[in-house]
Tab-separated table of C-alpha atoms in Angstrom:
chain	number	residue	atom	x	y	z
R	1	MET	CA	92.330	116.044	80.920
R	2	THR	CA	94.995	113.797	82.490
R	3	PHE	CA	92.838	110.742	81.683
R	4	LEU	CA	92.655	111.779	78.011
R	5	LYS	CA	96.403	112.420	77.782
R	6	LYS	CA	97.225	109.060	79.344
R	7	HIS	CA	94.984	107.087	76.965
R	8	THR	CA	96.160	109.082	73.944
R	9	SER	CA	99.758	108.174	74.776
R	10	GLN	CA	98.796	104.492	75.117
R	11	ILE	CA	97.053	104.500	71.719
R	12	LEU	CA	100.088	106.132	70.088
R	13	VAL	CA	102.438	103.556	71.629
R	14	HIS	CA	100.269	100.710	70.326
R	15	LEU	CA	99.944	102.141	66.812
R	16	LEU	CA	103.657	102.920	66.490
R	17	PHE	CA	104.671	99.464	67.684
R	18	TRP	CA	102.340	97.616	65.306
R	19	ALA	CA	103.443	99.747	62.367
R	20	LEU	CA	107.126	99.160	63.121
R	21	PHE	CA	106.612	95.460	63.861
R	22	VAL	CA	104.746	94.793	60.598
R	23	ILE	CA	107.299	96.718	58.502
R	24	VAL	CA	110.266	94.872	60.072
R	25	SER	CA	108.554	91.487	59.697
R	26	LEU	CA	107.734	92.085	56.036
R	27	PHE	CA	111.275	93.273	55.387
R	28	LEU	CA	112.702	90.082	56.865
R	29	PHE	CA	110.307	87.922	54.848
R	30	SER	CA	110.627	89.821	51.575
R	31	LYS	CA	110.630	86.616	49.508
R	32	TYR	CA	106.834	86.660	49.839
R	33	TYR	CA	104.700	89.060	47.870
R	34	TRP	CA	102.882	91.449	50.214
R	35	ARG	CA	99.492	90.180	49.146
R	36	GLU	CA	100.523	86.546	49.617
R	37	ASN	CA	102.616	87.013	52.744
R	38	PRO	CA	101.397	84.580	55.430
R	39	PHE	CA	102.588	86.954	58.156
R	40	LEU	CA	99.959	89.537	57.165
R	41	GLN	CA	97.299	86.868	57.618
R	42	TYR	CA	98.808	85.727	60.919
R	43	ALA	CA	99.098	89.337	62.171
R	44	SER	CA	95.328	89.542	62.618
R	45	ILE	CA	95.421	86.419	64.829
R	46	LEU	CA	98.426	87.840	66.694
R	47	VAL	CA	96.537	91.076	67.455
R	48	VAL	CA	93.697	89.061	68.983
R	49	ILE	CA	96.159	87.016	71.103
R	50	VAL	CA	97.981	90.135	72.326
R	51	TYR	CA	94.833	91.970	73.415
R	52	ILE	CA	93.271	88.905	75.032
R	53	ASN	CA	96.494	88.714	77.046
R	54	ASN	CA	96.384	92.427	77.943
R	55	LEU	CA	92.679	92.759	78.672
R	56	ILE	CA	91.867	89.383	80.243
R	57	LEU	CA	94.826	87.162	81.140
R	58	LEU	CA	97.251	89.703	82.638
R	59	PRO	CA	94.680	91.484	84.845
R	60	PHE	CA	93.275	88.151	86.050
R	61	PHE	CA	96.577	86.447	86.937
R	62	VAL	CA	98.099	89.592	88.488
R	63	ARG	CA	94.983	90.202	90.585
R	64	LYS	CA	95.057	86.584	91.800
R	65	ARG	CA	98.885	86.723	92.197
R	66	LEU	CA	99.237	83.528	90.121
R	67	TYR	CA	102.526	84.572	88.542
R	68	ALA	CA	103.992	81.096	88.019
R	69	LEU	CA	100.792	79.885	86.373
R	70	TYR	CA	100.739	82.981	84.147
R	71	ILE	CA	104.281	82.247	82.940
R	72	PHE	CA	103.179	78.711	82.035
R	73	VAL	CA	100.093	79.987	80.166
R	74	PHE	CA	102.211	82.668	78.461
R	75	ALA	CA	104.726	80.039	77.281
R	76	ALA	CA	101.930	77.721	76.090
R	77	ILE	CA	100.257	80.510	74.086
R	78	SER	CA	103.580	81.459	72.488
R	79	PHE	CA	104.321	77.815	71.571
R	80	PHE	CA	100.935	77.010	70.032
R	81	ALA	CA	100.672	80.376	68.245
R	82	THR	CA	104.074	79.794	66.647
R	83	GLN	CA	103.074	76.277	65.576
R	84	LEU	CA	99.865	77.731	64.110
R	85	TYR	CA	101.910	80.196	62.070
R	86	CYS	CA	104.326	77.523	60.818
R	87	ASN	CA	101.863	74.793	59.936
R	88	VAL	CA	98.745	76.730	58.874
R	89	PHE	CA	99.868	80.099	57.509
R	90	ALA	CA	103.480	79.627	56.344
R	91	GLN	CA	103.144	75.853	55.744
R	92	CYS	CA	106.896	75.519	56.003
R	93	GLY	CA	106.821	71.797	56.864
R	94	CYS	CA	109.719	72.233	59.291
R	95	SER	CA	110.243	70.486	62.624
R	96	ILE	CA	108.938	71.870	65.911
R	97	MET	CA	112.371	73.083	67.011
R	98	LYS	CA	113.135	74.622	63.592
R	99	CYS	CA	109.775	76.344	63.676
R	100	LEU	CA	110.442	77.761	67.146
R	101	SER	CA	113.940	78.955	66.304
R	102	ASP	CA	112.781	80.733	63.127
R	103	TYR	CA	109.378	82.142	64.050
R	104	LEU	CA	108.943	82.219	67.845
R	105	TRP	CA	110.245	85.778	68.031
R	106	GLN	CA	107.271	87.033	65.985
R	107	THR	CA	104.885	85.866	68.692
R	108	LEU	CA	107.075	86.712	71.674
R	109	VAL	CA	108.035	90.284	70.732
R	110	PRO	CA	104.503	91.785	70.732
R	111	LEU	CA	103.385	89.684	73.697
R	112	ILE	CA	106.367	90.715	75.841
R	113	PHE	CA	106.283	94.339	74.679
R	114	PHE	CA	102.593	94.894	75.398
R	115	SER	CA	102.807	92.993	78.678
R	116	PHE	CA	105.585	95.385	79.708
R	117	VAL	CA	103.497	98.380	78.581
R	118	TRP	CA	100.540	97.101	80.605
R	119	VAL	CA	102.698	96.669	83.735
R	120	LEU	CA	104.273	100.101	83.223
R	121	TYR	CA	100.954	101.949	82.943
R	122	ARG	CA	99.548	99.976	85.878
R	123	PHE	CA	102.554	101.062	87.950
R	124	ILE	CA	102.002	104.700	86.908
R	125	ASP	CA	98.314	104.453	87.865
R	126	LYS	CA	99.227	102.980	91.256
R	127	GLN	CA	101.748	105.761	91.896
R	128	GLU	CA	99.163	108.409	91.004
R	129	GLU	CA	96.646	106.742	93.326
R	130	VAL	CA	99.198	106.628	96.171
R	131	GLU	CA	100.009	110.322	95.667
R	132	ARG	CA	96.299	111.194	95.629
R	133	ILE	CA	95.677	109.259	98.840
R	134	LYS	CA	98.698	110.887	100.495
R	135	LYS	CA	97.447	114.321	99.490
R	136	GLU	CA	93.934	113.601	100.784
R	137	HIS	CA	95.365	112.213	104.026
R	138	THR	CA	97.569	115.278	104.469
R	139	GLU	CA	94.646	117.638	103.849
R	140	MET	CA	92.425	115.723	106.300
R	141	GLU	CA	95.152	115.703	108.943
R	142	LEU	CA	95.743	119.428	108.535
R	143	LYS	CA	92.020	120.148	108.871
R	144	PHE	CA	91.878	117.987	111.995
R	145	LEU	CA	94.874	119.717	113.565
R	146	LYS	CA	93.452	123.162	112.759
R	147	SER	CA	90.058	122.194	114.187
R	148	GLN	CA	91.777	121.490	117.517
R	149	ILE	CA	93.109	125.063	117.597
R	150	ASN	CA	89.957	127.030	116.847
R	151	PRO	CA	87.782	126.243	119.917
R	152	HIS	CA	90.524	127.141	122.426
R	153	VAL	CA	91.066	130.573	120.892
R	154	LEU	CA	87.380	131.433	120.668
R	155	PHE	CA	86.361	130.185	124.106
R	156	ASN	CA	89.122	132.186	125.789
R	157	ASN	CA	87.956	135.353	124.027
R	158	LEU	CA	84.311	134.711	124.941
R	159	ASN	CA	85.236	134.210	128.589
R	160	THR	CA	87.032	137.553	128.603
R	161	ILE	CA	84.024	139.339	127.077
R	162	TYR	CA	81.713	137.697	129.624
R	163	SER	CA	83.777	138.912	132.562
R	164	TYR	CA	83.999	142.445	131.118
R	165	ALA	CA	80.239	142.517	130.482
R	166	ILE	CA	79.838	142.199	134.252
R	167	GLU	CA	82.724	144.376	135.476
R	168	LYS	CA	83.406	146.906	132.675
R	169	PRO	CA	80.451	146.955	130.249
R	170	ASN	CA	81.649	150.137	128.493
R	171	GLU	CA	84.624	148.292	127.027
R	172	VAL	CA	82.577	145.378	125.707
R	173	PRO	CA	81.767	146.871	122.218
R	174	GLU	CA	85.465	147.152	121.345
R	175	LEU	CA	86.073	143.607	122.547
R	176	ILE	CA	83.182	142.306	120.447
R	177	LEU	CA	84.642	144.052	117.393
R	178	MET	CA	88.018	142.387	118.065
R	179	LEU	CA	86.309	139.037	118.510
R	180	SER	CA	84.471	139.582	115.217
R	181	ASP	CA	87.820	140.051	113.451
R	182	ASN	CA	89.177	136.910	115.065
R	183	LEU	CA	86.083	134.923	114.099
R	184	LYS	CA	86.444	136.046	110.503
R	185	HIS	CA	90.084	134.990	110.547
R	186	VAL	CA	89.428	131.575	112.096
R	187	LEU	CA	86.278	130.668	110.156
R	188	TYR	CA	87.100	132.044	106.706
R	189	GLU	CA	90.675	133.208	106.177
R	190	SER	CA	92.238	130.198	107.909
R	191	ASN	CA	90.701	127.850	105.301
R	192	ALA	CA	93.309	129.003	102.808
R	193	GLU	CA	96.610	127.122	102.609
R	194	THR	CA	98.503	130.348	103.314
R	195	ILE	CA	97.614	133.937	104.174
R	196	SER	CA	99.576	137.157	104.429
R	197	LEU	CA	101.769	137.598	107.476
R	198	GLU	CA	99.979	140.909	108.086
R	199	LYS	CA	96.597	139.195	108.615
R	200	GLU	CA	98.089	136.549	110.875
R	201	LEU	CA	99.808	139.225	113.006
R	202	GLN	CA	96.575	141.197	113.294
R	203	PHE	CA	94.910	138.047	114.617
R	204	LEU	CA	97.738	137.544	117.129
R	205	ASP	CA	97.585	141.197	118.207
R	206	ASN	CA	93.887	140.848	119.002
R	207	TYR	CA	94.463	137.572	120.828
R	208	ILE	CA	97.221	139.045	122.996
R	209	LYS	CA	95.087	142.114	123.763
R	210	PHE	CA	92.395	139.768	125.044
R	211	GLN	CA	94.972	137.920	127.127
R	212	LYS	CA	96.353	141.140	128.604
R	213	LEU	CA	92.841	142.071	129.708
R	214	ARG	CA	92.108	138.589	131.026
R	215	THR	CA	95.378	138.263	132.997
R	216	GLU	CA	95.618	141.877	134.147
R	217	GLY	CA	97.270	142.028	137.574
R	218	VAL	CA	98.085	138.319	137.406
R	219	LYS	CA	100.649	138.033	134.616
R	220	GLN	CA	102.946	140.525	132.920
R	221	ILE	CA	103.137	140.231	129.129
R	222	PHE	CA	106.010	141.491	126.967
R	223	TYR	CA	105.050	141.374	123.302
R	224	ALA	CA	107.244	142.691	120.486
R	225	THR	CA	107.203	142.339	116.698
R	226	GLU	CA	109.857	143.334	114.203
R	227	ILE	CA	108.661	142.632	110.682
R	228	GLU	CA	110.541	143.560	107.523
R	229	SER	CA	107.761	142.608	105.105
R	230	LYS	CA	104.167	141.832	106.094
R	231	HIS	CA	103.364	140.589	102.591
R	232	ASN	CA	105.090	137.226	103.023
R	233	ALA	CA	102.745	134.247	103.186
R	234	ILE	CA	102.393	131.941	106.173
R	235	ALA	CA	100.149	129.018	107.093
R	236	PRO	CA	97.208	130.337	109.161
R	237	LEU	CA	96.881	129.660	112.904
R	238	LEU	CA	100.467	128.451	113.076
R	239	LEU	CA	101.967	130.718	115.756
R	240	ILE	CA	98.905	130.865	117.983
R	241	THR	CA	99.651	127.407	119.423
R	242	ILE	CA	103.019	128.564	120.802
R	243	ILE	CA	101.527	131.721	122.301
R	244	GLU	CA	98.443	130.042	123.703
R	245	ASN	CA	100.592	127.335	125.279
R	246	ALA	CA	102.532	130.021	127.189
R	247	PHE	CA	99.368	131.576	128.606
R	248	LYS	CA	97.766	128.251	129.400
R	249	HIS	CA	100.679	126.760	131.336
R	250	SER	CA	102.452	129.791	132.825
R	251	THR	CA	102.310	130.207	136.587
R	252	LEU	CA	100.525	133.012	138.436
R	253	ASN	CA	102.370	136.292	139.007
R	254	SER	CA	104.884	135.495	136.267
R	255	ASP	CA	106.182	137.013	133.043
R	256	ILE	CA	105.413	135.926	129.494
R	257	SER	CA	107.708	137.122	126.700
R	258	ILE	CA	106.658	136.896	123.060
R	259	SER	CA	108.935	137.957	120.223
R	260	ILE	CA	108.143	137.696	116.511
R	261	LYS	CA	110.804	138.795	114.020
R	262	GLU	CA	110.969	138.501	110.254
R	263	GLN	CA	113.916	139.343	108.019
R	264	ASP	CA	114.671	138.178	104.485
R	265	ALA	CA	111.540	135.982	104.589
R	266	VAL	CA	112.825	134.107	107.642
R	267	LEU	CA	110.489	134.341	110.619
R	268	VAL	CA	111.584	133.647	114.186
R	269	CYS	CA	108.962	133.334	116.910
R	270	THR	CA	110.218	132.944	120.478
R	271	CYS	CA	107.921	132.519	123.453
R	272	SER	CA	109.072	132.048	127.051
R	273	ASN	CA	107.177	131.671	130.301
R	274	ASP	CA	107.574	130.465	133.883
R	275	TYR	CA	106.129	127.027	134.523
R	276	LYS	CA	105.686	124.345	137.120
R	277	LYS	CA	108.529	121.886	136.680
R	278	ASP	CA	106.340	118.871	137.392
R	279	SER	CA	103.789	119.800	134.678
R	280	VAL	CA	106.007	119.519	131.594
R	281	THR	CA	105.604	115.757	131.360
R	282	THR	CA	101.815	115.767	131.229
R	283	GLU	CA	100.105	114.922	127.964
R	284	ASP	CA	97.906	118.021	128.182
R	285	PHE	CA	100.989	120.210	128.377
R	286	ASN	CA	102.639	118.764	125.286
R	287	ILE	CA	99.778	117.834	122.940
R	288	GLY	CA	99.338	121.330	121.462
R	289	LEU	CA	103.033	121.629	120.609
R	290	GLN	CA	103.078	118.078	119.231
R	291	ASN	CA	100.188	118.949	116.912
R	292	LEU	CA	102.013	122.089	115.837
R	293	GLU	CA	105.106	120.072	114.952
R	294	LYS	CA	102.969	117.693	112.864
R	295	ARG	CA	101.519	120.663	110.946
R	296	LEU	CA	105.005	122.041	110.372
R	297	GLN	CA	106.232	118.702	109.030
R	298	LEU	CA	103.243	118.406	106.706
R	299	MET	CA	103.397	121.966	105.375
R	300	TYR	CA	107.032	123.046	105.622
R	301	ASN	CA	108.954	119.762	105.631
R	302	ASN	CA	112.646	120.761	106.011
R	303	LYS	CA	112.065	124.532	105.981
R	304	PHE	CA	111.687	124.982	109.744
R	305	GLU	CA	113.487	124.576	113.068
R	306	PHE	CA	111.352	123.912	116.124
R	307	THR	CA	112.993	123.752	119.564
R	308	ILE	CA	111.713	123.472	123.120
R	309	VAL	CA	113.998	124.284	126.049
R	310	LYS	CA	112.946	123.389	129.597
R	311	ALA	CA	115.211	125.241	131.998
R	312	GLU	CA	114.441	128.079	134.392
R	313	GLN	CA	111.812	129.065	131.857
R	314	PHE	CA	109.891	127.110	129.260
R	315	VAL	CA	111.134	128.491	125.931
R	316	VAL	CA	109.675	127.572	122.539
R	317	THR	CA	111.394	128.825	119.383
R	318	LEU	CA	110.169	128.430	115.807
R	319	LYS	CA	112.379	129.460	112.902
R	320	LEU	CA	110.494	129.312	109.640
R	321	ASN	CA	111.541	129.915	106.043
R	322	LEU	CA	108.575	131.625	104.381
R	323	LYS	CA	109.922	131.373	100.833
């Protein structure tokens, strides 16, 4: 559809120009009868020259970057075409300079105009191609960053189920049902650009339940949500990186605090945990949060604030405008 619109606009530009150019030229040379007017005969030659320039010469010289040579060829074509008009069609018998001063504009105007049109549409095509490549690159990068999240979440849940199958087999069916919900979320719902905040919170609830079971007696988890509207949309698997990072790098016998609040479509997720001071500089510690920041920049641009504070506790805060 876009292809058709673009070429329709080009055809209209060409037709309108030729109509206007012929009318103006005939008006200026009204001393000739229309049937006998040499310009009408020359116009057919001029059309051929213009489209040879547009279809063959311009693409060739621009592709080869021979701009200086093109200017020379352009000037030579304009000179000889004007001499052809003077001596063959108009038969004015005037000097070369007189011929150029009186009739050169008739050759130059369409050549320059259609050269400009060609350059303009080529520029538009290049811009569209750049935007398409940027979009494809962004989509590929987002898929790559999301693919790094999924295995961590699923393997942690499977490990929890495995340990409960040995120690507390009666609780395994409920855990499998929770894992089934999480699998559905990760494999299907997370493919969408955005999902409802309600679905994302349900996924996080299940994940934190798994973590509470897995770290029982080892870590104390404080989890609170305060949501005004669960119908707001959010990018899937966005908050899990912050939460998973806290569990992965918190020390034994420590507290993990997770707070998710939403008001007026502004979501604030704060996660704090104890940590080993010498571990914050490792690549493994930071790579998950770095990937999260890349996703935020790609999807939310200037609609988020992402801060990391390394003090007595490791505190990560994400403020996100969901509108």
